[in-house]
Amino acid sequence: MNMGVQSYRFGKVLFWDKEQRKTTDADASWAAAWEKRSKQRGKPNQIQGWAAGDKGSTLTPPAYQKLEGPWVDGKDPAGA
């Protein structure tokens, strides 16, 4: 969260340096890599549960997040 705030306030992209355990300024190579992946319609590497390749997302919520059935008369089917 702090990195996002700092990035917004200073108007630059920050990365986390694992070895030094601190934020570092990013160079322009990250933008070029994202643009290349976008143009090739490549697979994202930071989305958990991605299973669609270049066809689109098929993210499926875990079983505990699924409802038990349709809402009836404005009542939650999970019994909440």
PDB file of N, CA and C in Angstrom:
ATOM      1  N   MET A   1       0.828  -1.172   0.000  1.00  0.00           N
ATOM      2  CA  MET A   1       0.000   0.000   0.000  1.00  0.00           C
ATOM      3  C   MET A   1       0.876   1.241   0.000  1.00  0.00           C
ATOM      4  N   ASN A   2       1.895   1.210   0.804  1.00  0.00           N
ATOM      5  CA  ASN A   2       2.796   2.348   0.902  1.00  0.00           C
ATOM      6  C   ASN A   2       3.497   2.625  -0.427  1.00  0.00           C
ATOM      7  N   MET A   3       3.892   1.567  -1.134  1.00  0.00           N
ATOM      8  CA  MET A   3       4.549   1.766  -2.437  1.00  0.00           C
ATOM      9  C   MET A   3       3.603   2.444  -3.425  1.00  0.00           C
ATOM     10  N   GLY A   4       2.325   2.075  -3.397  1.00  0.00           N
ATOM     11  CA  GLY A   4       1.348   2.700  -4.279  1.00  0.00           C
ATOM     12  C   GLY A   4       1.187   4.175  -3.978  1.00  0.00           C
ATOM     13  N   VAL A   5       1.144   4.516  -2.691  1.00  0.00           N
ATOM     14  CA  VAL A   5       1.017   5.918  -2.280  1.00  0.00           C
ATOM     15  C   VAL A   5       2.255   6.700  -2.701  1.00  0.00           C
ATOM     16  N   GLN A   6       3.435   6.158  -2.442  1.00  0.00           N
ATOM     17  CA  GLN A   6       4.668   6.843  -2.829  1.00  0.00           C
ATOM     18  C   GLN A   6       4.750   7.018  -4.339  1.00  0.00           C
ATOM     19  N   SER A   7       4.371   5.987  -5.078  1.00  0.00           N
ATOM     20  CA  SER A   7       4.407   6.065  -6.528  1.00  0.00           C
ATOM     21  C   SER A   7       3.487   7.173  -7.034  1.00  0.00           C
ATOM     22  N   TYR A   8       2.296   7.255  -6.462  1.00  0.00           N
ATOM     23  CA  TYR A   8       1.340   8.287  -6.858  1.00  0.00           C
ATOM     24  C   TYR A   8       1.854   9.681  -6.506  1.00  0.00           C
ATOM     25  N   ARG A   9       2.344   9.834  -5.290  1.00  0.00           N
ATOM     26  CA  ARG A   9       2.804  11.158  -4.832  1.00  0.00           C
ATOM     27  C   ARG A   9       4.007  11.668  -5.616  1.00  0.00           C
ATOM     28  N   PHE A  10       4.938  10.768  -5.941  1.00  0.00           N
ATOM     29  CA  PHE A  10       6.156  11.194  -6.628  1.00  0.00           C
ATOM     30  C   PHE A  10       6.054  11.067  -8.147  1.00  0.00           C
ATOM     31  N   GLY A  11       4.970  10.472  -8.650  1.00  0.00           N
ATOM     32  CA  GLY A  11       4.757  10.361 -10.082  1.00  0.00           C
ATOM     33  C   GLY A  11       5.758   9.460 -10.793  1.00  0.00           C
ATOM     34  N   LYS A  12       6.141   8.358 -10.127  1.00  0.00           N
ATOM     35  CA  LYS A  12       7.083   7.428 -10.750  1.00  0.00           C
ATOM     36  C   LYS A  12       6.750   6.002 -10.327  1.00  0.00           C
ATOM     37  N   VAL A  13       7.258   5.057 -11.091  1.00  0.00           N
ATOM     38  CA  VAL A  13       7.012   3.648 -10.803  1.00  0.00           C
ATOM     39  C   VAL A  13       8.077   3.140  -9.840  1.00  0.00           C
ATOM     40  N   LEU A  14       7.639   2.407  -8.830  1.00  0.00           N
ATOM     41  CA  LEU A  14       8.558   1.844  -7.845  1.00  0.00           C
ATOM     42  C   LEU A  14       8.491   0.324  -7.882  1.00  0.00           C
ATOM     43  N   PHE A  15       9.613  -0.310  -7.641  1.00  0.00           N
ATOM     44  CA  PHE A  15       9.689  -1.766  -7.510  1.00  0.00           C
ATOM     45  C   PHE A  15      10.262  -2.102  -6.145  1.00  0.00           C
ATOM     46  N   TRP A  16       9.979  -3.312  -5.669  1.00  0.00           N
ATOM     47  CA  TRP A  16      10.506  -3.780  -4.395  1.00  0.00           C
ATOM     48  C   TRP A  16      11.775  -4.581  -4.658  1.00  0.00           C
ATOM     49  N   ASP A  17      12.871  -4.142  -4.070  1.00  0.00           N
ATOM     50  CA  ASP A  17      14.155  -4.844  -4.178  1.00  0.00           C
ATOM     51  C   ASP A  17      14.224  -5.853  -3.042  1.00  0.00           C
ATOM     52  N   LYS A  18      14.119  -7.148  -3.375  1.00  0.00           N
ATOM     53  CA  LYS A  18      14.073  -8.193  -2.351  1.00  0.00           C
ATOM     54  C   LYS A  18      15.370  -8.281  -1.554  1.00  0.00           C
ATOM     55  N   GLU A  19      16.497  -8.114  -2.233  1.00  0.00           N
ATOM     56  CA  GLU A  19      17.786  -8.264  -1.556  1.00  0.00           C
ATOM     57  C   GLU A  19      18.036  -7.126  -0.554  1.00  0.00           C
ATOM     58  N   GLN A  20      17.761  -5.896  -0.968  1.00  0.00           N
ATOM     59  CA  GLN A  20      18.005  -4.751  -0.089  1.00  0.00           C
ATOM     60  C   GLN A  20      16.794  -4.417   0.785  1.00  0.00           C
ATOM     61  N   ARG A  21      15.656  -5.081   0.497  1.00  0.00           N
ATOM     62  CA  ARG A  21      14.422  -4.888   1.255  1.00  0.00           C
ATOM     63  C   ARG A  21      14.003  -3.427   1.311  1.00  0.00           C
ATOM     64  N   LYS A  22      13.942  -2.807   0.135  1.00  0.00           N
ATOM     65  CA  LYS A  22      13.479  -1.413   0.053  1.00  0.00           C
ATOM     66  C   LYS A  22      12.955  -1.144  -1.355  1.00  0.00           C
ATOM     67  N   THR A  23      12.252  -0.031  -1.500  1.00  0.00           N
ATOM     68  CA  THR A  23      11.747   0.337  -2.814  1.00  0.00           C
ATOM     69  C   THR A  23      12.862   0.952  -3.648  1.00  0.00           C
ATOM     70  N   THR A  24      12.778   0.711  -4.962  1.00  0.00           N
ATOM     71  CA  THR A  24      13.737   1.301  -5.886  1.00  0.00           C
ATOM     72  C   THR A  24      12.976   1.871  -7.071  1.00  0.00           C
ATOM     73  N   ASP A  25      13.542   2.875  -7.707  1.00  0.00           N
ATOM     74  CA  ASP A  25      12.931   3.443  -8.906  1.00  0.00           C
ATOM     75  C   ASP A  25      13.036   2.451 -10.048  1.00  0.00           C
ATOM     76  N   ALA A  26      11.984   2.369 -10.846  1.00  0.00           N
ATOM     77  CA  ALA A  26      11.981   1.475 -11.999  1.00  0.00           C
ATOM     78  C   ALA A  26      12.507   2.198 -13.223  1.00  0.00           C
ATOM     79  N   ASP A  27      13.142   1.442 -14.107  1.00  0.00           N
ATOM     80  CA  ASP A  27      13.562   2.034 -15.380  1.00  0.00           C
ATOM     81  C   ASP A  27      12.447   1.797 -16.405  1.00  0.00           C
ATOM     82  N   ALA A  28      12.631   2.241 -17.629  1.00  0.00           N
ATOM     83  CA  ALA A  28      11.584   2.157 -18.650  1.00  0.00           C
ATOM     84  C   ALA A  28      11.391   0.752 -19.204  1.00  0.00           C
ATOM     85  N   SER A  29      12.256  -0.195 -18.856  1.00  0.00           N
ATOM     86  CA  SER A  29      12.133  -1.543 -19.431  1.00  0.00           C
ATOM     87  C   SER A  29      10.841  -2.232 -19.014  1.00  0.00           C
ATOM     88  N   TRP A  30      10.304  -1.933 -17.824  1.00  0.00           N
ATOM     89  CA  TRP A  30       9.070  -2.579 -17.389  1.00  0.00           C
ATOM     90  C   TRP A  30       7.913  -2.198 -18.308  1.00  0.00           C
ATOM     91  N   ALA A  31       7.862  -0.927 -18.738  1.00  0.00           N
ATOM     92  CA  ALA A  31       6.779  -0.474 -19.612  1.00  0.00           C
ATOM     93  C   ALA A  31       6.874  -1.143 -20.975  1.00  0.00           C
ATOM     94  N   ALA A  32       8.085  -1.284 -21.495  1.00  0.00           N
ATOM     95  CA  ALA A  32       8.283  -1.938 -22.791  1.00  0.00           C
ATOM     96  C   ALA A  32       7.846  -3.399 -22.720  1.00  0.00           C
ATOM     97  N   ALA A  33       8.154  -4.071 -21.620  1.00  0.00           N
ATOM     98  CA  ALA A  33       7.775  -5.480 -21.470  1.00  0.00           C
ATOM     99  C   ALA A  33       6.259  -5.629 -21.399  1.00  0.00           C
ATOM    100  N   TRP A  34       5.578  -4.741 -20.674  1.00  0.00           N
ATOM    101  CA  TRP A  34       4.116  -4.806 -20.579  1.00  0.00           C
ATOM    102  C   TRP A  34       3.475  -4.507 -21.927  1.00  0.00           C
ATOM    103  N   GLU A  35       4.016  -3.526 -22.646  1.00  0.00           N
ATOM    104  CA  GLU A  35       3.457  -3.178 -23.956  1.00  0.00           C
ATOM    105  C   GLU A  35       3.636  -4.339 -24.938  1.00  0.00           C
ATOM    106  N   LYS A  36       4.791  -4.988 -24.915  1.00  0.00           N
ATOM    107  CA  LYS A  36       5.042  -6.121 -25.797  1.00  0.00           C
ATOM    108  C   LYS A  36       4.072  -7.266 -25.488  1.00  0.00           C
ATOM    109  N   ARG A  37       3.900  -7.564 -24.202  1.00  0.00           N
ATOM    110  CA  ARG A  37       2.985  -8.630 -23.800  1.00  0.00           C
ATOM    111  C   ARG A  37       1.555  -8.295 -24.220  1.00  0.00           C
ATOM    112  N   SER A  38       1.169  -7.039 -24.078  1.00  0.00           N
ATOM    113  CA  SER A  38      -0.175  -6.617 -24.458  1.00  0.00           C
ATOM    114  C   SER A  38      -0.401  -6.778 -25.954  1.00  0.00           C
ATOM    115  N   LYS A  39       0.558  -6.346 -26.762  1.00  0.00           N
ATOM    116  CA  LYS A  39       0.419  -6.443 -28.219  1.00  0.00           C
ATOM    117  C   LYS A  39       0.373  -7.893 -28.688  1.00  0.00           C
ATOM    118  N   GLN A  40       1.060  -8.781 -27.972  1.00  0.00           N
ATOM    119  CA  GLN A  40       1.060 -10.206 -28.321  1.00  0.00           C
ATOM    120  C   GLN A  40      -0.112 -10.942 -27.671  1.00  0.00           C
ATOM    121  N   ARG A  41      -0.914 -10.199 -26.909  1.00  0.00           N
ATOM    122  CA  ARG A  41      -2.032 -10.768 -26.152  1.00  0.00           C
ATOM    123  C   ARG A  41      -1.541 -11.926 -25.280  1.00  0.00           C
ATOM    124  N   GLY A  42      -0.427 -11.675 -24.617  1.00  0.00           N
ATOM    125  CA  GLY A  42       0.206 -12.693 -23.796  1.00  0.00           C
ATOM    126  C   GLY A  42      -0.492 -12.928 -22.477  1.00  0.00           C
ATOM    127  N   LYS A  43      -0.123 -13.991 -21.833  1.00  0.00           N
ATOM    128  CA  LYS A  43      -0.708 -14.399 -20.562  1.00  0.00           C
ATOM    129  C   LYS A  43      -0.182 -13.512 -19.430  1.00  0.00           C
ATOM    130  N   PRO A  44      -1.059 -12.961 -18.599  1.00  0.00           N
ATOM    131  CA  PRO A  44      -0.602 -12.195 -17.439  1.00  0.00           C
ATOM    132  C   PRO A  44       0.159 -13.091 -16.478  1.00  0.00           C
ATOM    133  N   ASN A  45       1.090 -12.516 -15.733  1.00  0.00           N
ATOM    134  CA  ASN A  45       1.855 -13.343 -14.805  1.00  0.00           C
ATOM    135  C   ASN A  45       1.566 -13.020 -13.347  1.00  0.00           C
ATOM    136  N   GLN A  46       0.599 -12.149 -13.090  1.00  0.00           N
ATOM    137  CA  GLN A  46       0.346 -11.795 -11.699  1.00  0.00           C
ATOM    138  C   GLN A  46      -1.102 -11.986 -11.287  1.00  0.00           C
ATOM    139  N   ILE A  47      -1.849 -12.797 -12.003  1.00  0.00           N
ATOM    140  CA  ILE A  47      -3.245 -13.027 -11.660  1.00  0.00           C
ATOM    141  C   ILE A  47      -3.393 -14.460 -11.191  1.00  0.00           C
ATOM    142  N   GLN A  48      -3.788 -14.635  -9.932  1.00  0.00           N
ATOM    143  CA  GLN A  48      -3.948 -15.978  -9.388  1.00  0.00           C
ATOM    144  C   GLN A  48      -5.162 -16.637 -10.009  1.00  0.00           C
ATOM    145  N   GLY A  49      -5.048 -17.884 -10.347  1.00  0.00           N
ATOM    146  CA  GLY A  49      -6.160 -18.640 -10.875  1.00  0.00           C
ATOM    147  C   GLY A  49      -6.383 -18.472 -12.363  1.00  0.00           C
ATOM    148  N   TRP A  50      -5.503 -17.786 -13.072  1.00  0.00           N
ATOM    149  CA  TRP A  50      -5.673 -17.579 -14.512  1.00  0.00           C
ATOM    150  C   TRP A  50      -5.561 -18.914 -15.226  1.00  0.00           C
ATOM    151  N   ALA A  51      -6.556 -19.227 -16.060  1.00  0.00           N
ATOM    152  CA  ALA A  51      -6.536 -20.507 -16.754  1.00  0.00           C
ATOM    153  C   ALA A  51      -6.980 -20.387 -18.202  1.00  0.00           C
ATOM    154  N   ALA A  52      -6.928 -19.185 -18.778  1.00  0.00           N
ATOM    155  CA  ALA A  52      -7.510 -19.006 -20.101  1.00  0.00           C
ATOM    156  C   ALA A  52      -6.512 -18.744 -21.212  1.00  0.00           C
ATOM    157  N   GLY A  53      -5.234 -18.578 -20.903  1.00  0.00           N
ATOM    158  CA  GLY A  53      -4.281 -18.268 -21.963  1.00  0.00           C
ATOM    159  C   GLY A  53      -4.622 -16.967 -22.641  1.00  0.00           C
ATOM    160  N   ASP A  54      -4.708 -16.957 -23.977  1.00  0.00           N
ATOM    161  CA  ASP A  54      -5.035 -15.705 -24.668  1.00  0.00           C
ATOM    162  C   ASP A  54      -6.505 -15.597 -25.011  1.00  0.00           C
ATOM    163  N   LYS A  55      -7.337 -16.494 -24.558  1.00  0.00           N
ATOM    164  CA  LYS A  55      -8.756 -16.488 -24.914  1.00  0.00           C
ATOM    165  C   LYS A  55      -9.599 -15.617 -23.999  1.00  0.00           C
ATOM    166  N   GLY A  56      -9.109 -15.226 -22.852  1.00  0.00           N
ATOM    167  CA  GLY A  56      -9.890 -14.456 -21.889  1.00  0.00           C
ATOM    168  C   GLY A  56      -9.876 -15.144 -20.546  1.00  0.00           C
ATOM    169  N   SER A  57     -10.380 -14.484 -19.564  1.00  0.00           N
ATOM    170  CA  SER A  57     -10.318 -15.005 -18.213  1.00  0.00           C
ATOM    171  C   SER A  57     -11.396 -16.040 -17.931  1.00  0.00           C
ATOM    172  N   THR A  58     -11.022 -17.084 -17.237  1.00  0.00           N
ATOM    173  CA  THR A  58     -11.976 -18.068 -16.738  1.00  0.00           C
ATOM    174  C   THR A  58     -11.750 -18.247 -15.245  1.00  0.00           C
ATOM    175  N   LEU A  59     -11.549 -17.142 -14.544  1.00  0.00           N
ATOM    176  CA  LEU A  59     -11.332 -17.220 -13.112  1.00  0.00           C
ATOM    177  C   LEU A  59     -12.566 -17.807 -12.439  1.00  0.00           C
ATOM    178  N   THR A  60     -12.347 -18.752 -11.579  1.00  0.00           N
ATOM    179  CA  THR A  60     -13.439 -19.405 -10.869  1.00  0.00           C
ATOM    180  C   THR A  60     -13.245 -19.167  -9.379  1.00  0.00           C
ATOM    181  N   PRO A  61     -14.268 -18.633  -8.707  1.00  0.00           N
ATOM    182  CA  PRO A  61     -14.110 -18.391  -7.277  1.00  0.00           C
ATOM    183  C   PRO A  61     -14.038 -19.703  -6.499  1.00  0.00           C
ATOM    184  N   PRO A  62     -13.363 -19.683  -5.353  1.00  0.00           N
ATOM    185  CA  PRO A  62     -13.314 -20.886  -4.522  1.00  0.00           C
ATOM    186  C   PRO A  62     -14.727 -21.278  -4.077  1.00  0.00           C
ATOM    187  N   ALA A  63     -14.905 -22.512  -3.689  1.00  0.00           N
ATOM    188  CA  ALA A  63     -16.224 -23.025  -3.307  1.00  0.00           C
ATOM    189  C   ALA A  63     -16.861 -22.206  -2.186  1.00  0.00           C
ATOM    190  N   TYR A  64     -16.073 -21.729  -1.239  1.00  0.00           N
ATOM    191  CA  TYR A  64     -16.646 -20.994  -0.122  1.00  0.00           C
ATOM    192  C   TYR A  64     -17.193 -19.625  -0.538  1.00  0.00           C
ATOM    193  N   GLN A  65     -16.872 -19.152  -1.733  1.00  0.00           N
ATOM    194  CA  GLN A  65     -17.385 -17.868  -2.197  1.00  0.00           C
ATOM    195  C   GLN A  65     -18.610 -18.010  -3.092  1.00  0.00           C
ATOM    196  N   LYS A  66     -18.976 -19.219  -3.439  1.00  0.00           N
ATOM    197  CA  LYS A  66     -20.108 -19.436  -4.331  1.00  0.00           C
ATOM    198  C   LYS A  66     -21.414 -19.422  -3.543  1.00  0.00           C
ATOM    199  N   LEU A  67     -22.458 -18.914  -4.178  1.00  0.00           N
ATOM    200  CA  LEU A  67     -23.781 -18.935  -3.562  1.00  0.00           C
ATOM    201  C   LEU A  67     -24.398 -20.307  -3.760  1.00  0.00           C
ATOM    202  N   GLU A  68     -25.343 -20.651  -2.908  1.00  0.00           N
ATOM    203  CA  GLU A  68     -25.981 -21.954  -2.971  1.00  0.00           C
ATOM    204  C   GLU A  68     -27.097 -22.006  -4.003  1.00  0.00           C
ATOM    205  N   GLY A  69     -27.581 -20.880  -4.449  1.00  0.00           N
ATOM    206  CA  GLY A  69     -28.655 -20.862  -5.434  1.00  0.00           C
ATOM    207  C   GLY A  69     -29.074 -19.428  -5.715  1.00  0.00           C
ATOM    208  N   PRO A  70     -30.151 -19.224  -6.465  1.00  0.00           N
ATOM    209  CA  PRO A  70     -30.580 -17.871  -6.798  1.00  0.00           C
ATOM    210  C   PRO A  70     -31.210 -17.167  -5.601  1.00  0.00           C
ATOM    211  N   TRP A  71     -31.145 -15.862  -5.598  1.00  0.00           N
ATOM    212  CA  TRP A  71     -31.780 -15.069  -4.551  1.00  0.00           C
ATOM    213  C   TRP A  71     -33.292 -15.154  -4.742  1.00  0.00           C
ATOM    214  N   VAL A  72     -34.009 -15.338  -3.666  1.00  0.00           N
ATOM    215  CA  VAL A  72     -35.464 -15.431  -3.730  1.00  0.00           C
ATOM    216  C   VAL A  72     -36.055 -14.369  -2.810  1.00  0.00           C
ATOM    217  N   ASP A  73     -36.879 -13.520  -3.353  1.00  0.00           N
ATOM    218  CA  ASP A  73     -37.525 -12.448  -2.598  1.00  0.00           C
ATOM    219  C   ASP A  73     -36.520 -11.590  -1.848  1.00  0.00           C
ATOM    220  N   GLY A  74     -35.348 -11.335  -2.477  1.00  0.00           N
ATOM    221  CA  GLY A  74     -34.343 -10.485  -1.876  1.00  0.00           C
ATOM    222  C   GLY A  74     -33.569 -11.130  -0.742  1.00  0.00           C
ATOM    223  N   LYS A  75     -33.708 -12.439  -0.554  1.00  0.00           N
ATOM    224  CA  LYS A  75     -33.021 -13.135   0.532  1.00  0.00           C
ATOM    225  C   LYS A  75     -31.810 -13.889  -0.007  1.00  0.00           C
ATOM    226  N   ASP A  76     -30.719 -13.826   0.726  1.00  0.00           N
ATOM    227  CA  ASP A  76     -29.464 -14.485   0.355  1.00  0.00           C
ATOM    228  C   ASP A  76     -29.633 -16.002   0.443  1.00  0.00           C
ATOM    229  N   PRO A  77     -29.348 -16.745  -0.638  1.00  0.00           N
ATOM    230  CA  PRO A  77     -29.510 -18.199  -0.602  1.00  0.00           C
ATOM    231  C   PRO A  77     -28.525 -18.898   0.314  1.00  0.00           C
ATOM    232  N   ALA A  78     -27.438 -18.223   0.676  1.00  0.00           N
ATOM    233  CA  ALA A  78     -26.450 -18.839   1.562  1.00  0.00           C
ATOM    234  C   ALA A  78     -26.883 -18.745   3.015  1.00  0.00           C
ATOM    235  N   GLY A  79     -28.001 -18.088   3.270  1.00  0.00           N
ATOM    236  CA  GLY A  79     -28.530 -18.023   4.632  1.00  0.00           C
ATOM    237  C   GLY A  79     -27.876 -16.960   5.492  1.00  0.00           C
ATOM    238  N   ALA A  80     -27.312 -15.928   4.877  1.00  0.00           N
ATOM    239  CA  ALA A  80     -26.621 -14.894   5.659  1.00  0.00           C
ATOM    240  C   ALA A  80     -27.560 -13.984   6.340  1.00  0.00           C
TER     241      ALA A  80
END
